[in-house]
Amino acid sequence: MSHNHNHSHGTDNVSDGVLLWTVIVNLGLSVFEFVAGAISGSVALMADALHNTNDAAALLIAYIARRISRKGADEHYTFGYQRAELIGAMIQLTALILVGLYLVNEAVRRIFEPEPLLGGWIMAAAGVAVVVDVVTAWLLWAMSKGSLNVKAAFLHNLTDAGASVAVLLGGAAIYWLDWTWVDPLLTLIIAGYILYMSFGLLKKTSRILMEGTPGGIELDAVSKAIESCDGVVEAHHIHLWKLDENRRALEAHVVVTKDFSLDQMEALKQAIKQKLADDFSIIHSSLEFEILGVNCEPCI
């Protein structure tokens, strides 16, 4: 029997064109900041440019992954393609971590080998970047709800906006106070924040891909909930994971008494499934019933 579940998570009504426009805008900003950074000699501005370049790539991955994830289940991928978004998030977060490590290295080098800087160029470029980052983040905000992939892209642009403001203030300090040490310091701060945010999201994404138990759920609580249903003696061999960032799944062996009829067992199965959905938001559950006293088959 085929079951078609249609789950909307708040992003389906937003045009994919929004993502494409943000890609184009961020690429344009990156080119502008690279040129301005080369002219002004600012490593912080180059850091912002690298971050924006990665964001443009991340948004393109988000667009592609989002379209793939809409494909329905088929004989090759019976759970559907929604994990494509998780793979997209993993790619962009890994790239962002590499960018962050590069920026740390470059900032440390500039501390010991300072270079002349043009504060006026830094302020102008950072000012443009602030406007573009804020507009991009605003466009992505509605799409970030319910999508870890788009949320990663949204957070990238939000942190870009903060980084651009910092670079703008740093450019002002360089222009009026000649504080050239501010540039590598800002780069270290930007890089540190990039790494902090990226590792956090990478951990969350990896947990889903590794089919880890969803956060906030204890297997013991799930077991007790199943065993609280009338006629259940024991629940074991429980496996709990997330099909994607929104859908939780479970499989378990349920031991019942010998005097259960087929109709009673079917009613019990539906009762357990409903309890799992109500108490733990588990929307897909596979239950294998065992009669008390009969040896359980080996299970992974």
mmCIF file of C-alpha atoms in Angstrom:
data_model
loop_
_atom_site.group_PDB
_atom_site.id
_atom_site.type_symbol
_atom_site.label_atom_id
_atom_site.label_comp_id
_atom_site.label_asym_id
_atom_site.label_seq_id
_atom_site.Cartn_x
_atom_site.Cartn_y
_atom_site.Cartn_z
ATOM 1 C CA MET A 1 0.000 0.000 0.000
ATOM 2 C CA SER A 2 1.341 3.434 -0.884
ATOM 3 C CA HIS A 3 1.060 6.267 1.629
ATOM 4 C CA ASN A 4 1.635 9.784 0.390
ATOM 5 C CA HIS A 5 2.361 12.213 3.229
ATOM 6 C CA ASN A 6 2.458 15.874 2.304
ATOM 7 C CA HIS A 7 4.347 17.885 4.921
ATOM 8 C CA SER A 8 4.671 21.637 4.493
ATOM 9 C CA HIS A 9 7.199 23.411 6.707
ATOM 10 C CA GLY A 10 6.592 27.032 5.796
ATOM 11 C CA THR A 11 8.873 27.362 2.774
ATOM 12 C CA ASP A 12 6.821 25.872 -0.059
ATOM 13 C CA ASN A 13 4.986 29.094 -0.868
ATOM 14 C CA VAL A 14 8.153 31.172 -1.225
ATOM 15 C CA SER A 15 9.476 31.547 -4.773
ATOM 16 C CA ASP A 16 12.755 29.844 -5.633
ATOM 17 C CA GLY A 17 13.553 33.016 -7.552
ATOM 18 C CA VAL A 18 14.312 34.660 -4.211
ATOM 19 C CA LEU A 19 17.212 32.257 -3.688
ATOM 20 C CA LEU A 20 18.539 32.854 -7.193
ATOM 21 C CA TRP A 21 18.465 36.619 -6.739
ATOM 22 C CA THR A 22 20.326 36.369 -3.445
ATOM 23 C CA VAL A 23 22.994 34.267 -5.179
ATOM 24 C CA ILE A 24 23.458 36.904 -7.878
ATOM 25 C CA VAL A 25 23.511 39.796 -5.391
ATOM 26 C CA ASN A 26 26.010 38.081 -3.083
ATOM 27 C CA LEU A 27 28.336 37.203 -5.948
ATOM 28 C CA GLY A 28 28.297 40.823 -7.067
ATOM 29 C CA LEU A 29 29.036 41.993 -3.539
ATOM 30 C CA SER A 30 31.897 39.517 -3.202
ATOM 31 C CA VAL A 31 33.574 40.779 -6.375
ATOM 32 C CA PHE A 32 33.186 44.383 -5.198
ATOM 33 C CA GLU A 33 34.639 43.620 -1.759
ATOM 34 C CA PHE A 34 37.543 41.628 -3.208
ATOM 35 C CA VAL A 35 38.496 44.591 -5.405
ATOM 36 C CA ALA A 36 38.058 47.078 -2.564
ATOM 37 C CA GLY A 37 40.021 44.840 -0.194
ATOM 38 C CA ALA A 38 42.894 44.534 -2.662
ATOM 39 C CA ILE A 39 42.998 48.295 -3.185
ATOM 40 C CA SER A 40 42.710 49.211 0.495
ATOM 41 C CA GLY A 41 44.931 46.389 1.766
ATOM 42 C CA SER A 42 42.284 45.350 4.315
ATOM 43 C CA VAL A 43 42.311 41.686 5.311
ATOM 44 C CA ALA A 44 39.055 42.224 7.237
ATOM 45 C CA LEU A 45 37.372 43.385 4.030
ATOM 46 C CA MET A 46 38.796 40.376 2.221
ATOM 47 C CA ALA A 47 37.450 38.219 5.040
ATOM 48 C CA ASP A 48 34.014 39.681 4.511
ATOM 49 C CA ALA A 49 34.364 39.076 0.766
ATOM 50 C CA LEU A 50 35.332 35.429 1.311
ATOM 51 C CA HIS A 51 32.402 34.998 3.656
ATOM 52 C CA ASN A 52 30.047 36.457 1.045
ATOM 53 C CA THR A 53 31.511 34.233 -1.675
ATOM 54 C CA ASN A 54 30.851 31.196 0.469
ATOM 55 C CA ASP A 55 27.340 32.464 1.151
ATOM 56 C CA ALA A 56 26.682 32.800 -2.581
ATOM 57 C CA ALA A 57 27.809 29.194 -3.063
ATOM 58 C CA ALA A 58 25.759 28.154 -0.014
ATOM 59 C CA LEU A 59 22.665 29.825 -1.434
ATOM 60 C CA LEU A 60 23.162 28.114 -4.778
ATOM 61 C CA ILE A 61 23.477 24.767 -2.989
ATOM 62 C CA ALA A 62 20.366 25.648 -0.974
ATOM 63 C CA TYR A 63 18.457 26.349 -4.185
ATOM 64 C CA ILE A 64 19.508 23.060 -5.821
ATOM 65 C CA ALA A 65 18.952 21.002 -2.657
ATOM 66 C CA ARG A 66 15.558 22.616 -2.096
ATOM 67 C CA ARG A 67 14.366 21.615 -5.554
ATOM 68 C CA ILE A 68 15.702 18.054 -5.186
ATOM 69 C CA SER A 69 14.067 17.676 -1.756
ATOM 70 C CA ARG A 70 10.611 18.250 -3.277
ATOM 71 C CA LYS A 71 10.792 15.028 -5.293
ATOM 72 C CA GLY A 72 8.454 12.402 -3.956
ATOM 73 C CA ALA A 73 9.446 8.946 -2.783
ATOM 74 C CA ASP A 74 10.263 6.392 -5.456
ATOM 75 C CA GLU A 75 11.627 2.840 -5.691
ATOM 76 C CA HIS A 76 15.210 4.073 -5.296
ATOM 77 C CA TYR A 77 14.604 6.465 -2.355
ATOM 78 C CA THR A 78 11.565 5.172 -0.514
ATOM 79 C CA PHE A 79 11.702 7.927 2.118
ATOM 80 C CA GLY A 80 11.946 10.677 -0.503
ATOM 81 C CA TYR A 81 14.709 13.181 -1.190
ATOM 82 C CA GLN A 82 14.405 15.612 1.717
ATOM 83 C CA ARG A 83 17.831 14.731 3.088
ATOM 84 C CA ALA A 84 19.289 16.470 0.033
ATOM 85 C CA GLU A 85 18.893 19.681 2.027
ATOM 86 C CA LEU A 86 20.966 18.215 4.847
ATOM 87 C CA ILE A 87 23.703 17.246 2.411
ATOM 88 C CA GLY A 88 23.611 20.798 1.058
ATOM 89 C CA ALA A 89 23.948 22.195 4.574
ATOM 90 C CA MET A 90 26.878 19.852 5.280
ATOM 91 C CA ILE A 91 28.735 21.012 2.161
ATOM 92 C CA GLN A 92 28.309 24.702 2.854
ATOM 93 C CA LEU A 93 29.179 24.424 6.541
ATOM 94 C CA THR A 94 32.349 22.475 5.775
ATOM 95 C CA ALA A 95 33.388 25.121 3.270
ATOM 96 C CA LEU A 96 32.659 27.859 5.786
ATOM 97 C CA ILE A 97 34.876 26.197 8.405
ATOM 98 C CA LEU A 98 37.755 26.098 5.904
ATOM 99 C CA VAL A 99 37.219 29.792 5.185
ATOM 100 C CA GLY A 100 37.250 30.569 8.910
ATOM 101 C CA LEU A 101 40.531 28.723 9.455
ATOM 102 C CA TYR A 102 42.115 30.548 6.502
ATOM 103 C CA LEU A 103 41.040 33.901 7.938
ATOM 104 C CA VAL A 104 42.581 33.095 11.332
ATOM 105 C CA ASN A 105 45.888 32.314 9.653
ATOM 106 C CA GLU A 106 45.784 35.504 7.577
ATOM 107 C CA ALA A 107 44.882 37.690 10.563
ATOM 108 C CA VAL A 108 47.752 36.327 12.658
ATOM 109 C CA ARG A 109 50.147 36.963 9.781
ATOM 110 C CA ARG A 110 48.952 40.581 9.492
ATOM 111 C CA ILE A 111 49.497 41.174 13.208
ATOM 112 C CA PHE A 112 53.190 40.413 12.814
ATOM 113 C CA GLU A 113 53.491 41.837 9.303
ATOM 114 C CA PRO A 114 51.244 44.948 9.208
ATOM 115 C CA GLU A 115 50.477 46.564 5.856
ATOM 116 C CA PRO A 116 49.315 50.111 4.968
ATOM 117 C CA LEU A 117 45.522 50.470 4.811
ATOM 118 C CA LEU A 118 43.100 52.896 3.107
ATOM 119 C CA GLY A 119 40.311 53.563 5.606
ATOM 120 C CA GLY A 120 38.106 55.423 3.127
ATOM 121 C CA TRP A 121 37.864 52.457 0.772
ATOM 122 C CA ILE A 122 37.184 50.125 3.689
ATOM 123 C CA MET A 123 34.288 52.274 4.935
ATOM 124 C CA ALA A 124 32.739 52.632 1.476
ATOM 125 C CA ALA A 125 32.894 48.926 0.674
ATOM 126 C CA ALA A 126 31.665 47.892 4.124
ATOM 127 C CA GLY A 127 28.762 50.339 3.888
ATOM 128 C CA VAL A 128 27.594 48.764 0.625
ATOM 129 C CA ALA A 129 28.042 45.297 2.144
ATOM 130 C CA VAL A 130 25.859 46.177 5.150
ATOM 131 C CA VAL A 131 22.968 47.176 2.870
ATOM 132 C CA VAL A 132 23.272 44.070 0.684
ATOM 133 C CA ASP A 133 23.603 41.698 3.662
ATOM 134 C CA VAL A 134 20.565 43.132 5.431
ATOM 135 C CA VAL A 135 18.415 42.935 2.280
ATOM 136 C CA THR A 136 19.541 39.342 1.591
ATOM 137 C CA ALA A 137 18.875 38.268 5.183
ATOM 138 C CA TRP A 138 15.413 39.839 4.982
ATOM 139 C CA LEU A 139 14.642 37.926 1.772
ATOM 140 C CA LEU A 140 15.753 34.641 3.347
ATOM 141 C CA TRP A 141 14.075 35.147 6.727
ATOM 142 C CA ALA A 142 10.666 33.792 5.685
ATOM 143 C CA MET A 143 12.296 30.751 4.064
ATOM 144 C CA SER A 144 14.511 29.919 7.054
ATOM 145 C CA LYS A 145 11.608 28.609 9.149
ATOM 146 C CA GLY A 146 11.516 24.822 8.976
ATOM 147 C CA SER A 147 14.596 24.366 6.795
ATOM 148 C CA LEU A 148 18.016 23.756 8.312
ATOM 149 C CA ASN A 149 19.569 24.229 4.893
ATOM 150 C CA VAL A 150 17.999 27.647 4.251
ATOM 151 C CA LYS A 151 18.496 28.557 7.915
ATOM 152 C CA ALA A 152 22.235 28.002 7.481
ATOM 153 C CA ALA A 153 22.218 30.358 4.505
ATOM 154 C CA PHE A 154 20.098 32.888 6.425
ATOM 155 C CA LEU A 155 22.444 32.822 9.419
ATOM 156 C CA HIS A 156 25.422 33.275 7.110
ATOM 157 C CA ASN A 157 23.958 36.495 5.731
ATOM 158 C CA LEU A 158 22.883 37.689 9.157
ATOM 159 C CA THR A 159 26.396 37.245 10.513
ATOM 160 C CA ASP A 160 27.728 38.880 7.355
ATOM 161 C CA ALA A 161 25.682 41.976 8.161
ATOM 162 C CA GLY A 162 27.201 42.143 11.647
ATOM 163 C CA ALA A 163 30.674 41.554 10.258
ATOM 164 C CA SER A 164 30.194 44.300 7.689
ATOM 165 C CA VAL A 165 29.165 46.752 10.410
ATOM 166 C CA ALA A 166 32.297 45.837 12.354
ATOM 167 C CA VAL A 167 34.462 46.350 9.263
ATOM 168 C CA LEU A 168 32.750 49.705 8.660
ATOM 169 C CA LEU A 169 33.593 50.847 12.187
ATOM 170 C CA GLY A 170 37.107 49.473 11.802
ATOM 171 C CA GLY A 171 37.555 51.443 8.592
ATOM 172 C CA ALA A 172 36.506 54.579 10.438
ATOM 173 C CA ALA A 173 39.073 53.884 13.185
ATOM 174 C CA ILE A 174 41.775 53.384 10.567
ATOM 175 C CA TYR A 175 40.773 56.493 8.603
ATOM 176 C CA TRP A 176 40.564 58.929 11.531
ATOM 177 C CA LEU A 177 42.759 57.334 14.228
ATOM 178 C CA ASP A 178 45.232 55.298 12.133
ATOM 179 C CA TRP A 179 44.505 52.189 14.237
ATOM 180 C CA THR A 180 45.739 49.640 11.694
ATOM 181 C CA TRP A 181 45.760 46.901 14.349
ATOM 182 C CA VAL A 182 41.946 46.982 14.278
ATOM 183 C CA ASP A 183 41.873 45.237 10.878
ATOM 184 C CA PRO A 184 43.469 41.891 11.884
ATOM 185 C CA LEU A 185 41.624 42.016 15.212
ATOM 186 C CA LEU A 186 38.269 42.310 13.418
ATOM 187 C CA THR A 187 39.304 39.479 11.118
ATOM 188 C CA LEU A 188 39.960 37.203 14.115
ATOM 189 C CA ILE A 189 36.575 38.104 15.614
ATOM 190 C CA ILE A 190 34.757 37.468 12.323
ATOM 191 C CA ALA A 191 36.603 34.180 11.803
ATOM 192 C CA GLY A 192 35.915 33.065 15.385
ATOM 193 C CA TYR A 193 32.202 33.714 14.997
ATOM 194 C CA ILE A 194 32.138 31.920 11.642
ATOM 195 C CA LEU A 195 33.737 28.843 13.213
ATOM 196 C CA TYR A 196 31.480 28.929 16.287
ATOM 197 C CA MET A 197 28.262 29.091 14.245
ATOM 198 C CA SER A 198 29.443 26.562 11.673
ATOM 199 C CA PHE A 199 30.514 23.873 14.145
ATOM 200 C CA GLY A 200 27.187 24.194 15.974
ATOM 201 C CA LEU A 201 25.113 23.672 12.840
ATOM 202 C CA LEU A 202 27.500 20.987 11.575
ATOM 203 C CA LYS A 203 26.956 18.991 14.775
ATOM 204 C CA LYS A 204 23.184 19.233 14.383
ATOM 205 C CA THR A 205 23.304 18.252 10.698
ATOM 206 C CA SER A 206 25.677 15.343 11.336
ATOM 207 C CA ARG A 207 23.420 13.996 14.092
ATOM 208 C CA ILE A 208 20.531 13.681 11.627
ATOM 209 C CA LEU A 209 22.661 12.143 8.859
ATOM 210 C CA MET A 210 24.117 9.653 11.372
ATOM 211 C CA GLU A 211 20.540 8.786 12.428
ATOM 212 C CA GLY A 212 21.172 9.830 16.006
ATOM 213 C CA THR A 213 18.368 9.987 18.551
ATOM 214 C CA PRO A 214 16.600 13.369 18.189
ATOM 215 C CA GLY A 215 17.542 15.880 20.851
ATOM 216 C CA GLY A 216 15.112 16.254 23.721
ATOM 217 C CA ILE A 217 13.848 12.647 23.588
ATOM 218 C CA GLU A 218 14.928 9.889 25.963
ATOM 219 C CA LEU A 219 14.590 6.307 24.764
ATOM 220 C CA ASP A 220 13.536 5.281 28.261
ATOM 221 C CA ALA A 221 10.606 7.722 28.107
ATOM 222 C CA VAL A 222 9.543 6.333 24.733
ATOM 223 C CA SER A 223 9.760 2.774 26.051
ATOM 224 C CA LYS A 224 7.632 3.624 29.092
ATOM 225 C CA ALA A 225 5.053 5.375 26.900
ATOM 226 C CA ILE A 226 4.652 2.257 24.765
ATOM 227 C CA GLU A 227 4.514 -0.005 27.819
ATOM 228 C CA SER A 228 1.787 2.180 29.359
ATOM 229 C CA CYS A 229 -0.646 0.989 26.678
ATOM 230 C CA ASP A 230 -3.019 -1.767 27.819
ATOM 231 C CA GLY A 231 -1.760 -5.238 26.974
ATOM 232 C CA VAL A 232 1.882 -4.302 26.408
ATOM 233 C CA VAL A 233 4.324 -6.258 28.552
ATOM 234 C CA GLU A 234 7.572 -4.782 27.282
ATOM 235 C CA ALA A 235 9.065 -2.669 24.506
ATOM 236 C CA HIS A 236 12.636 -3.285 23.353
ATOM 237 C CA HIS A 237 14.963 -3.038 20.331
ATOM 238 C CA ILE A 238 13.885 0.580 20.028
ATOM 239 C CA HIS A 239 15.504 2.609 17.236
ATOM 240 C CA LEU A 240 14.643 6.301 17.038
ATOM 241 C CA TRP A 241 15.959 8.709 14.417
ATOM 242 C CA LYS A 242 14.992 11.601 12.128
ATOM 243 C CA LEU A 243 14.204 11.027 8.476
ATOM 244 C CA ASP A 244 15.083 14.676 7.875
ATOM 245 C CA GLU A 245 15.133 17.776 10.056
ATOM 246 C CA ASN A 246 11.361 17.690 10.596
ATOM 247 C CA ARG A 247 10.179 14.044 10.539
ATOM 248 C CA ARG A 248 10.909 11.604 13.364
ATOM 249 C CA ALA A 249 10.764 7.844 12.901
ATOM 250 C CA LEU A 250 10.822 4.811 15.188
ATOM 251 C CA GLU A 251 10.965 1.051 15.025
ATOM 252 C CA ALA A 252 10.486 -1.212 18.022
ATOM 253 C CA HIS A 253 9.590 -4.711 19.192
ATOM 254 C CA VAL A 254 6.457 -4.814 21.340
ATOM 255 C CA VAL A 255 5.806 -7.826 23.591
ATOM 256 C CA VAL A 256 2.122 -8.606 24.263
ATOM 257 C CA THR A 257 0.273 -11.327 26.207
ATOM 258 C CA LYS A 258 -0.723 -14.611 24.565
ATOM 259 C CA ASP A 259 -4.466 -14.001 24.674
ATOM 260 C CA PHE A 260 -4.407 -11.148 22.142
ATOM 261 C CA SER A 261 -6.610 -11.592 19.071
ATOM 262 C CA LEU A 262 -5.623 -10.225 15.658
ATOM 263 C CA ASP A 263 -8.211 -7.438 15.890
ATOM 264 C CA GLN A 264 -7.031 -6.484 19.377
ATOM 265 C CA MET A 265 -3.431 -6.393 18.195
ATOM 266 C CA GLU A 266 -4.350 -4.091 15.303
ATOM 267 C CA ALA A 267 -6.216 -1.761 17.665
ATOM 268 C CA LEU A 268 -3.229 -1.755 20.031
ATOM 269 C CA LYS A 269 -0.883 -0.918 17.163
ATOM 270 C CA GLN A 270 -2.962 2.104 16.202
ATOM 271 C CA ALA A 271 -3.145 3.214 19.848
ATOM 272 C CA ILE A 272 0.652 3.035 20.215
ATOM 273 C CA LYS A 273 1.216 4.916 16.942
ATOM 274 C CA GLN A 274 -1.167 7.657 18.051
ATOM 275 C CA LYS A 275 0.530 7.960 21.449
ATOM 276 C CA LEU A 276 3.958 8.228 19.821
ATOM 277 C CA ALA A 277 2.673 10.935 17.486
ATOM 278 C CA ASP A 278 0.961 12.881 20.286
ATOM 279 C CA ASP A 279 3.706 12.619 22.926
ATOM 280 C CA PHE A 280 6.881 12.658 20.820
ATOM 281 C CA SER A 281 5.854 13.900 17.342
ATOM 282 C CA ILE A 282 6.939 10.573 15.847
ATOM 283 C CA ILE A 283 5.073 10.441 12.545
ATOM 284 C CA HIS A 284 6.515 7.195 11.156
ATOM 285 C CA SER A 285 6.640 4.101 13.358
ATOM 286 C CA SER A 286 7.217 0.436 12.536
ATOM 287 C CA LEU A 287 6.134 -1.955 15.280
ATOM 288 C CA GLU A 288 6.907 -5.682 15.422
ATOM 289 C CA PHE A 289 4.699 -7.576 17.863
ATOM 290 C CA GLU A 290 5.942 -10.585 19.850
ATOM 291 C CA ILE A 291 4.003 -13.011 21.997
ATOM 292 C CA LEU A 292 5.128 -13.264 25.616
ATOM 293 C CA GLY A 293 7.357 -16.316 26.114
ATOM 294 C CA VAL A 294 8.423 -16.574 22.468
ATOM 295 C CA ASN A 295 12.106 -15.853 21.859
ATOM 296 C CA CYS A 296 12.816 -12.600 20.084
ATOM 297 C CA GLU A 297 14.734 -12.780 16.832
ATOM 298 C CA PRO A 298 18.184 -11.091 16.855
ATOM 299 C CA CYS A 299 17.870 -7.442 15.909
ATOM 300 C CA ILE A 300 20.410 -4.708 15.212
#
